[in-house]
XYZ file of C-alpha atoms in Angstrom:
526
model
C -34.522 21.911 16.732
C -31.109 20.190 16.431
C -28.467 21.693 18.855
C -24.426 21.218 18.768
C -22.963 19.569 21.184
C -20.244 22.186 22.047
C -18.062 19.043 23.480
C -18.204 16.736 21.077
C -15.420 17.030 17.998
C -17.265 18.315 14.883
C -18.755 16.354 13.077
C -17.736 17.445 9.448
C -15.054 17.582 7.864
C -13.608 21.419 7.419
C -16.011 24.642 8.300
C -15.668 28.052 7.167
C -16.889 30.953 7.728
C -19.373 32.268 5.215
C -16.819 34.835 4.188
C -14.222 32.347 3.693
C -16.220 30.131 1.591
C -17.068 32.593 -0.934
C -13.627 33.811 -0.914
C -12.223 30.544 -2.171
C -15.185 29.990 -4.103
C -13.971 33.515 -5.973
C -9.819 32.567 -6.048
C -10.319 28.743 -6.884
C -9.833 28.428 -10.507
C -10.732 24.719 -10.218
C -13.917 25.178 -8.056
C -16.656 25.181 -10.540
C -16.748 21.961 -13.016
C -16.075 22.774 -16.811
C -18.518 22.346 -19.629
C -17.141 20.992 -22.798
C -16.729 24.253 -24.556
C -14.180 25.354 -21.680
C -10.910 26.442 -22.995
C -9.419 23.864 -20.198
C -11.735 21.259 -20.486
C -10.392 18.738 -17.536
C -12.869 16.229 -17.802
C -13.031 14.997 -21.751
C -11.950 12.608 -23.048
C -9.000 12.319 -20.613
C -9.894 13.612 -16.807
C -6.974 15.598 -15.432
C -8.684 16.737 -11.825
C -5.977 20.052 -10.225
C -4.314 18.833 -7.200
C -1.717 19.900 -5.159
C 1.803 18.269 -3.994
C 2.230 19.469 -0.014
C 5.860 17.708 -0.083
C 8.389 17.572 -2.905
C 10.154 13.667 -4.312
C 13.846 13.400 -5.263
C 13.494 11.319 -8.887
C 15.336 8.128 -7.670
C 13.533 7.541 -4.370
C 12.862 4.475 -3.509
C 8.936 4.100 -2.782
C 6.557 1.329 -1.855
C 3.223 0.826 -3.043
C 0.099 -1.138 -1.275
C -2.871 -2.323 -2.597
C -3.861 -4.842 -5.266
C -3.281 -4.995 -9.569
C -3.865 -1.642 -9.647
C -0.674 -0.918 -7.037
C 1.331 -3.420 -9.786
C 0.401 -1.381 -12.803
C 1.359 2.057 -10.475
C 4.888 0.204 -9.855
C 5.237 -0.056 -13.310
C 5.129 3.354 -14.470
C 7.422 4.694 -11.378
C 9.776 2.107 -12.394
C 9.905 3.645 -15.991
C 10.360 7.223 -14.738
C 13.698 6.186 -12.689
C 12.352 5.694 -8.988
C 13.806 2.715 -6.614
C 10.854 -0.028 -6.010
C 12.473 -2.201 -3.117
C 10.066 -4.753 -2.499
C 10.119 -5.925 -5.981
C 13.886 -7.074 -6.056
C 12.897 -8.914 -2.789
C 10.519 -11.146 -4.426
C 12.604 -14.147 -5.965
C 12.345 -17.054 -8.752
C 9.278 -18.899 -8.705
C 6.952 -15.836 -7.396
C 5.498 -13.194 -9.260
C 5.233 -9.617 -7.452
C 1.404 -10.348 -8.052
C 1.724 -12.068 -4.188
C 1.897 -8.969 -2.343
C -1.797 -7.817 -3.418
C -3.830 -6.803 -0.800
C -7.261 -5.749 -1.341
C -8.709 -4.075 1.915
C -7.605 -1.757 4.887
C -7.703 -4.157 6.938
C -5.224 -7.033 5.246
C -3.318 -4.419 4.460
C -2.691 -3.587 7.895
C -1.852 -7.116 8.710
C 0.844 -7.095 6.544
C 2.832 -3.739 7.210
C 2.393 -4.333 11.096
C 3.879 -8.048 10.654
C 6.755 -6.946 9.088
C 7.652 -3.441 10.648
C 6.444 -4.251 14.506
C 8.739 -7.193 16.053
C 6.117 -7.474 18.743
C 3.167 -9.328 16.305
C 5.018 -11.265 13.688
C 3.465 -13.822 11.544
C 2.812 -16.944 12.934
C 2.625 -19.348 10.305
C 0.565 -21.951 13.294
C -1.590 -19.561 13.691
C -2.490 -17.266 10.933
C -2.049 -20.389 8.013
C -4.739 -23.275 7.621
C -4.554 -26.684 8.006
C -6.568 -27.978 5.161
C -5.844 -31.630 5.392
C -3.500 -33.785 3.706
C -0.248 -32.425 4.744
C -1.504 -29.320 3.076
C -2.094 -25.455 4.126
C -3.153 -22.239 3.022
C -2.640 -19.110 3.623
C -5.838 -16.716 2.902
C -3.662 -13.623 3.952
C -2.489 -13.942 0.045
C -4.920 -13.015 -2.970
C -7.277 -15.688 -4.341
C -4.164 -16.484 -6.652
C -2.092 -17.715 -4.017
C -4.284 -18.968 -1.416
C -4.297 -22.105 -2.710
C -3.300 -25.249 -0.894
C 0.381 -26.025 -0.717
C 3.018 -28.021 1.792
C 3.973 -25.728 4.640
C 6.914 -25.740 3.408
C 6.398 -23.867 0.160
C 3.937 -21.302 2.535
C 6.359 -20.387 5.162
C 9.423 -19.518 2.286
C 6.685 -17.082 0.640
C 5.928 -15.934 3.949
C 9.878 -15.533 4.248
C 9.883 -12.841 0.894
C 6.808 -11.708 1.303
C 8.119 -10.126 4.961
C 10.881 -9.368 3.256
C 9.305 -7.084 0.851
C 6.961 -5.514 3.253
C 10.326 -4.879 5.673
C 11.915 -2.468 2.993
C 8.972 0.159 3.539
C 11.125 1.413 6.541
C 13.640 2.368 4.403
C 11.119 4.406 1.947
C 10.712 7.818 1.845
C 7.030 7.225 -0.166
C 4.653 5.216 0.524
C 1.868 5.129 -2.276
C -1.151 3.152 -1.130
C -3.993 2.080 -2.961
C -7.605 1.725 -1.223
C -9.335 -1.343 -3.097
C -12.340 -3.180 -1.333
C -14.968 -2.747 1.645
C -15.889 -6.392 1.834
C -14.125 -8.424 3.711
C -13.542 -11.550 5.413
C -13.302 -11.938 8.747
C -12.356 -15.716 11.290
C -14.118 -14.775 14.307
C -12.094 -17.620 16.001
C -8.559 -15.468 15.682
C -10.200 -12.488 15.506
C -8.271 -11.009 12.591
C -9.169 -10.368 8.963
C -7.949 -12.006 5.877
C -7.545 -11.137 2.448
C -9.086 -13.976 0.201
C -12.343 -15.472 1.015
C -12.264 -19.277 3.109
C -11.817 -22.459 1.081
C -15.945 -24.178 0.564
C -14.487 -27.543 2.685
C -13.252 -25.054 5.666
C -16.760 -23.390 5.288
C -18.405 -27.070 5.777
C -16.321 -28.110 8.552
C -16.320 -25.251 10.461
C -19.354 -22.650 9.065
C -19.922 -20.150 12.457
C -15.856 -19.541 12.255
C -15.771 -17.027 8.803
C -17.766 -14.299 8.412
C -18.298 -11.394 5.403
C -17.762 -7.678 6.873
C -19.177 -4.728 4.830
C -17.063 -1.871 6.588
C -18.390 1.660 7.284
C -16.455 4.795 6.460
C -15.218 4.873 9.959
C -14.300 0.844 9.735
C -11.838 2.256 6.856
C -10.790 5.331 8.530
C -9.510 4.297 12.027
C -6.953 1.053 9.890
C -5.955 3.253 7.696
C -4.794 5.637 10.407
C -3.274 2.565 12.194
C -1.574 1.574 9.172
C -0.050 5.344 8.627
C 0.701 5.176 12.567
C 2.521 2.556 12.456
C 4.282 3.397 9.100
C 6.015 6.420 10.681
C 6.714 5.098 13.591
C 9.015 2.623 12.132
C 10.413 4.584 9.495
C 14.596 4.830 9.145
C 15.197 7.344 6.592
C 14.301 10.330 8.581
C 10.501 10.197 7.418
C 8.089 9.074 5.013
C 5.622 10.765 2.804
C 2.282 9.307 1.398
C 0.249 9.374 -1.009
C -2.960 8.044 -0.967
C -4.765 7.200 -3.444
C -8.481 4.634 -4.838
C -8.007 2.379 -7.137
C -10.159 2.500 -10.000
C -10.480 -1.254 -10.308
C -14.269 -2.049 -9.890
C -15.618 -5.117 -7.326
C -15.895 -7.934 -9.841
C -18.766 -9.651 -7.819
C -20.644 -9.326 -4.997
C -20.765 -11.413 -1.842
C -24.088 -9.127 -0.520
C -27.604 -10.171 -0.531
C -29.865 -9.159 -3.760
C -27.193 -6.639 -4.461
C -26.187 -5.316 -8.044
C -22.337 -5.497 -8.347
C -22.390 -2.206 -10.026
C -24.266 -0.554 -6.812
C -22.021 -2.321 -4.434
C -19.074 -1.592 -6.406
C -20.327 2.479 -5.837
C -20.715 1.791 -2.155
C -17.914 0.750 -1.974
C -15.429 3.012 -3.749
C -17.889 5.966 -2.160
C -16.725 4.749 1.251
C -12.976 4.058 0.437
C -12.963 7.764 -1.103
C -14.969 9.514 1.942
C -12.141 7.529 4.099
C -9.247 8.779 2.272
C -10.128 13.060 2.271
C -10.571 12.126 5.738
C -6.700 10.558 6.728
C -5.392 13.112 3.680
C -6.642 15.779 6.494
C -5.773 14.746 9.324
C -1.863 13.765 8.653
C 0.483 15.929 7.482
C 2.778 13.480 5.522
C -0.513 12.311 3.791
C -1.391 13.693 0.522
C -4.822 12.504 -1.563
C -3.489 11.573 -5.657
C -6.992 11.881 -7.394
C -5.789 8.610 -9.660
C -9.441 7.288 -8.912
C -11.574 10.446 -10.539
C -8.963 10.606 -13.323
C -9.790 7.350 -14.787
C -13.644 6.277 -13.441
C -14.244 10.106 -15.658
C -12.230 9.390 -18.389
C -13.492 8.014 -21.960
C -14.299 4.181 -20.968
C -13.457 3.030 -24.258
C -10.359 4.626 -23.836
C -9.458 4.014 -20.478
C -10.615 -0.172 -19.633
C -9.196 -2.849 -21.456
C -11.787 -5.388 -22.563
C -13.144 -7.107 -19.190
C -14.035 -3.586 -18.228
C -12.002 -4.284 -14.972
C -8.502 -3.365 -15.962
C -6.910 -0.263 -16.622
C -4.987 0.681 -19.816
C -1.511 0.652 -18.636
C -1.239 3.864 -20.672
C -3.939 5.354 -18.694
C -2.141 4.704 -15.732
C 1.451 6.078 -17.097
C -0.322 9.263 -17.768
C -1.907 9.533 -14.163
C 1.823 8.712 -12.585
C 3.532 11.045 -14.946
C 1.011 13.750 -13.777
C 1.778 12.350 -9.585
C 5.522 13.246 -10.118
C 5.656 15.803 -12.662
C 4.137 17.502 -9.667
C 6.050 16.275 -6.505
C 9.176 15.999 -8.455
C 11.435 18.885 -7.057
C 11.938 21.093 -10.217
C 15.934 21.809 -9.337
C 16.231 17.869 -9.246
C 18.612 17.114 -11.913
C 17.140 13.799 -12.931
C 13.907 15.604 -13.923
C 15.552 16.091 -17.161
C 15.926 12.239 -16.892
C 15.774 10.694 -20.503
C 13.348 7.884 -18.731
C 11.322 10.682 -16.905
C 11.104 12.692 -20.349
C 9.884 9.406 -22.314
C 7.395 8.319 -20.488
C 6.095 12.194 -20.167
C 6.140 11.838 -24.262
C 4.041 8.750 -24.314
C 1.538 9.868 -21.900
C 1.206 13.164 -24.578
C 0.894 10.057 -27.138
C -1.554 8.493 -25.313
C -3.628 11.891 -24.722
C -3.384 12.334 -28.534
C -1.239 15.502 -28.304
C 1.881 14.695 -31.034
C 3.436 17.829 -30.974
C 4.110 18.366 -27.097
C 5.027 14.744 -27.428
C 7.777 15.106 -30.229
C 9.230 17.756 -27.880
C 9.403 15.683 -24.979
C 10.931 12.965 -26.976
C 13.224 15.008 -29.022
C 15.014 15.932 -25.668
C 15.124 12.504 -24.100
C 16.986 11.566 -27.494
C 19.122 14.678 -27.267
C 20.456 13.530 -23.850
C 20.041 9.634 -24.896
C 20.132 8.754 -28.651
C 20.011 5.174 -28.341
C 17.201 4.881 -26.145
C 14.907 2.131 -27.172
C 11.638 3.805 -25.397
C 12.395 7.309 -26.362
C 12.577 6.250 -30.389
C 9.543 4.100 -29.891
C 7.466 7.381 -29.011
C 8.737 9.445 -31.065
C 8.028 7.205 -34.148
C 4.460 6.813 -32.454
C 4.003 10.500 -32.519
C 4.968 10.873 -35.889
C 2.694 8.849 -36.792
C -0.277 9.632 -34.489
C 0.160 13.282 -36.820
C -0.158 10.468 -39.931
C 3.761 11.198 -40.928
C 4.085 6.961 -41.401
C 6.510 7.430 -43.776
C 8.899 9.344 -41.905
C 7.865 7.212 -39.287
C 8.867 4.507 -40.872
C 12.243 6.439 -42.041
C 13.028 7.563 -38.199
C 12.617 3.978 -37.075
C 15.077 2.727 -40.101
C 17.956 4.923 -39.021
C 17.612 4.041 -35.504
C 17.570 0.183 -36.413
C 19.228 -0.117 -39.574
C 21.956 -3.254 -40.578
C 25.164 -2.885 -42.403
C 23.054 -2.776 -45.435
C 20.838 0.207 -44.659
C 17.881 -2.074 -43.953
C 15.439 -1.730 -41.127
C 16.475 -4.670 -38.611
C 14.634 -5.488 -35.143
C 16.155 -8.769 -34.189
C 17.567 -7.140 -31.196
C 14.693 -4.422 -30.412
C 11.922 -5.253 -27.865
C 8.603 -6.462 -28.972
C 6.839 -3.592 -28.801
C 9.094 -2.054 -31.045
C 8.326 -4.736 -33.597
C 5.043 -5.105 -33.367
C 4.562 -1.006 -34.123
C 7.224 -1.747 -36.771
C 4.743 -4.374 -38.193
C 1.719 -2.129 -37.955
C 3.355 0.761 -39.728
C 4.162 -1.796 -43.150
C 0.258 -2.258 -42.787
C -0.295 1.303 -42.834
C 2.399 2.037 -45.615
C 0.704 -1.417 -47.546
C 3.916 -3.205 -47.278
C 1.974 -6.726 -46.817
C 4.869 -8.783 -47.378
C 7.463 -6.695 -44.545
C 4.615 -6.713 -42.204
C 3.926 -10.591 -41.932
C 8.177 -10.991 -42.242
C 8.674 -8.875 -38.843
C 5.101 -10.463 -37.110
C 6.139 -14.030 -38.369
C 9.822 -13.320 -36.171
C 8.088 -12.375 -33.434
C 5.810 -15.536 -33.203
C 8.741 -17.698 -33.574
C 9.467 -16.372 -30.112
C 6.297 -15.956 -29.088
C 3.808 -18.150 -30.339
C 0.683 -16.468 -28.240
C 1.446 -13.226 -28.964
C -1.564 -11.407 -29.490
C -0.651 -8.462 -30.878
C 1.726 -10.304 -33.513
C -0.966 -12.391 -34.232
C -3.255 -9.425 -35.286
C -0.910 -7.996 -37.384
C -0.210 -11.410 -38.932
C -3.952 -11.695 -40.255
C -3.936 -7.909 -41.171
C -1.177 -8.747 -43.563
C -2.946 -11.672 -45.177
C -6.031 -9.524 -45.376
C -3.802 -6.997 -47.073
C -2.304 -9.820 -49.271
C -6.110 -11.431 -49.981
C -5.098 -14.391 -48.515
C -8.604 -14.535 -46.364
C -8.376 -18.573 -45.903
C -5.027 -17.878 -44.192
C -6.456 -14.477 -42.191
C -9.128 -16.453 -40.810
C -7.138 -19.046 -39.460
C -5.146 -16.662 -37.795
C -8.132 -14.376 -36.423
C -9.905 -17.881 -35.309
C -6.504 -18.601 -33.298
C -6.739 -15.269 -31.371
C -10.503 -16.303 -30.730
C -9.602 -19.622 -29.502
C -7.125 -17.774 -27.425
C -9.472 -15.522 -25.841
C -13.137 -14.849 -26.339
C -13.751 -11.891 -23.939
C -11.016 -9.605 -26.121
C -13.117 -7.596 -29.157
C -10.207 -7.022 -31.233
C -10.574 -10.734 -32.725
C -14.230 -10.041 -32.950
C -13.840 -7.244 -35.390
C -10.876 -8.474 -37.420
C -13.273 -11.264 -38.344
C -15.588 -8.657 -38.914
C -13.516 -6.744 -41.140
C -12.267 -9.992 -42.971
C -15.826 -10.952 -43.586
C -16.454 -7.540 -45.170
C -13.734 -7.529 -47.612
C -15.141 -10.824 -48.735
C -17.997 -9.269 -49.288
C -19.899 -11.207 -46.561
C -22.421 -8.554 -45.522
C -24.499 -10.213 -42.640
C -21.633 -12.762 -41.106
C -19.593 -8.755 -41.042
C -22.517 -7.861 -38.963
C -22.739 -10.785 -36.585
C -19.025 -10.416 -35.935
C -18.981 -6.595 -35.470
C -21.904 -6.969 -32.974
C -19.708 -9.484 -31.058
C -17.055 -7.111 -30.909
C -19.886 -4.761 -29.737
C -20.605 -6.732 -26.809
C -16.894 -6.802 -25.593
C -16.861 -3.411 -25.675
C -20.193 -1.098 -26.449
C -18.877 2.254 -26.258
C -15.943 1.361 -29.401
C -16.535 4.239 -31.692
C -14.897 2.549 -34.257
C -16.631 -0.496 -33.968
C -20.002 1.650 -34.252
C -18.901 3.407 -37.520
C -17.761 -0.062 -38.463
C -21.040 -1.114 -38.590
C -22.882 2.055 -40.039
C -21.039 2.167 -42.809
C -22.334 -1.683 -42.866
C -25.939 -0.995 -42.615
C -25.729 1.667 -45.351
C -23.962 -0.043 -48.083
């Protein structure tokens, strides 16, 4: 029989006694998992897991996020709902924000400790590669930037890129983003990188690099360096965390006879096991369950087409719910027009109009002329299938001298929804006016383009739909939308079995589309 070890720390996470557990068993509300006839259903279609908020946020604060396109997308959203995000303004012409993607525990180590600890700077001699040619790179960057380039050009992005890291000691949040397990290793410096070795440094030197699978306790013990060190560097009289996994599946594999899909669970099993475990054991270290919200939520709502992204709107709706809870509720700028807004979309995107209209409603009251706030509003008049007074709201915020709805100045989401509403309302002729504008500006605009070929469809111009719809195919072929425009085009014309090659294209983009499926029902039974 197996015996404890009454010297050794445990070797589990939390224990209770068996009172205890069935106490919180009996006064958790959240403990038992819903079924779908729950009256708070928290798992369909959107997942909204409970968590708690140990510390409170000032709206404003300036916060720093880690991790890879997942971090960028997080960034985003804070940005919209008024906090300070440092390390972008330190990022200058020529660079994209993109740069400062890291991907596991270990790089991202690397790069807080060579900006915060004056001791172990980056060397650019030692930590970029000599590739030949008066060239280097620098594999610390993701596979985007570790390219080969003059010196030069690497050490001035090393410049911003410390830069950047450097502000997270004047942060009072720190939001970081788990990613990968896999990573690469140069046995000769002993230090991990971030991208994977060019093939020609592989050939001339194949013992030096070498592909680490980390454990849970590999994740663990940098993470708790990187939090370490963190604090100890910290100016502004502390800094809080949040900790979160992103969502963002392992595209491939670099492991023997291994399905992506099983070494993308491995991995985001180990990166989550990691995280409860820090979340414990530091105070200033909360766990954001960003990663359960979205890997739960409706796919076909939640991915964009590659099945590797996120819908930005999925992610405004899991940041909303991060500060609506930290946020301190006597903080003035929690009645923030920007904070309100982008509360209203994420009740757009969640499909609930009314509490949206509300929310809007009062970020107009305190902001009339705010672009966003209109926007949503319009949007959740006519997610409740008001168009026309849709279409009325949008034409007294944007009218002309002659009482006409006019978006030259408006953003292009503005227009585009503009465009999609004359569909709706079967004003052909508006819609491809206002999509037309917006390709004179932006040629390649997808959405534009869409609408475009929608309003020829709606006009029965099909030759001139189907060039349009053959452009957006030409311009991507992994997107279904294209797929089952020409699907629908090929319908109206009355084109039964090219509809159904094109629908099942669209299919294959996306499988799960329930609107591509009725699509093609209502194909198969005409």
């Amino acid at each position: 029989m197996a015996q404890d070890n009454k010297n050794a720390p445990p070797p589990f996470l939390a224990e209770l006694s068996a009172q205890d557990a069935f106490a919180h068993l009996k006064a958790n509300a959240h403990a038992r998992w819903p079924d779908r006839h729950d009256s708070e259903n928290r798992v369909e279609p959107f997942c909204t897991p409970h968590f708690n908020a140990p510390f409170t946020l000032q709206t404003g604060a300036s916060v720093f996020t880690i991790g890879s396109c997942f971090a960028r997308n997080v960034e985003k959203s804070l940005i919209n709902l008024g906090f300070d995000l440092p390390a972008r303004r330190a990022i200058g012409p020529g660079m994209q924000n993109n740069v400062l993607n890291t991907f596991t525990a270990a790089s991202m180590l690397n790069e807080v400790t060579w900006a915060l600890n004056p001791d172990t700077p980056f060397d650019p001699d030692r930590h970029l590669y000599d590739v030949g040619q008066g060239k280097v790179v620098d594999l610390h960057l993701g596979r985007h930037w570790a390219l080969p380039t003059d010196k030069a050009t690497a050490v001035a992005r090393r410049t911003q890129i410390k830069q950047a890291y450097s502000a997270l000691a004047d942060c009072k949040l720190l939001v970081l983003t788990m990613g990968l397990v896999e990573a690469w290793y140069d046995a000769e410096l002993g230090i991990y990188l971030n991208s994977p070795p060019l093939k020609r440094m592989i050939q001339t030197d194949p013992d030096r690099f070498r592909l680490r699978v980390m454990r849970h306790s590999d994740v663990a013990a940098l993470m708790a360096q990187l939090i370490d060190t963190a604090n100890a560097h910290n100016r502004v009289g502390g800094l809080n965390c949040i900790l979160t996994v992103s969502p963002v599946p392992l595209v491939s594999t670099f492991r023997p006879d291994t399905d992506v899909i099983v070494a993308n669970a491995y991995s985001k099993a180990t990166l989550r096991s990691a995280a409860e475990e820090i979340a414990y054991s530091y105070e200033n270290v909360s766990y954001f369950p960003s990663f359960e919200s979205i890997t739960l939520s409706d796919r076909h709502e939640t991915w964009e087409d590659d099945q590797v992204h996120v819908r930005q709107g999925l992610v405004d709706l899991n940041v909303a719910r991060m500060v609506a809870k930290y946020v301190d509720t006597a903080d003035d700028r929690a009645e923030d027009p920007d904070v309100l807004t982008q509360l209203a979309a994420n009740e757009v995107t969640a499909k609930r109009f009314d509490a949206a209209l509300e929310l809007a409603d009062r970020a107009l009251t305190a902001s009339p002329e705010l672009e966003r706030a209109v926007l949503v509003k319009a949007r959740a008049l006519a997610g409740q299938g008001e168009v026309t007074q849709a279409f009325d709201f949008l034409t007294h915020k944007f009218t002309n001298e002659s009482g006409d709805l006019s978006l030259e100045t408006t953003s292009v989401d503005v227009q585009v929804f503009a465009a999609r509403l004359m569909l709706r309302l079967k004003r052909f002729d508006a819609a491809q006016a206002i999509a037309s504008q917006l390709l004179d500006q932006s040629p390649k605009h997808m959405p534009a383009l869409i609408a475009l070929g929608d309003a020829h469809m709606g006009q029965r111009d099909f030759a001139a739909a189907e060039r349009v719809f053959m452009q957006c195919l030409d311009m991507s072929k992994r997107q279904a939308q294209p797929y089952f425009k020409m699907a629908q085009l090929e319908r109206a014309r009355g084109q039964t079995d090219a509809a159904l090659r094109f629908v099942d294209m669209a299919l294959k983009m996306n499988p799960t589309h329930a609107g591509f499926e009725a699509f093609k029902t209502r194909l198969t039974s005409s």
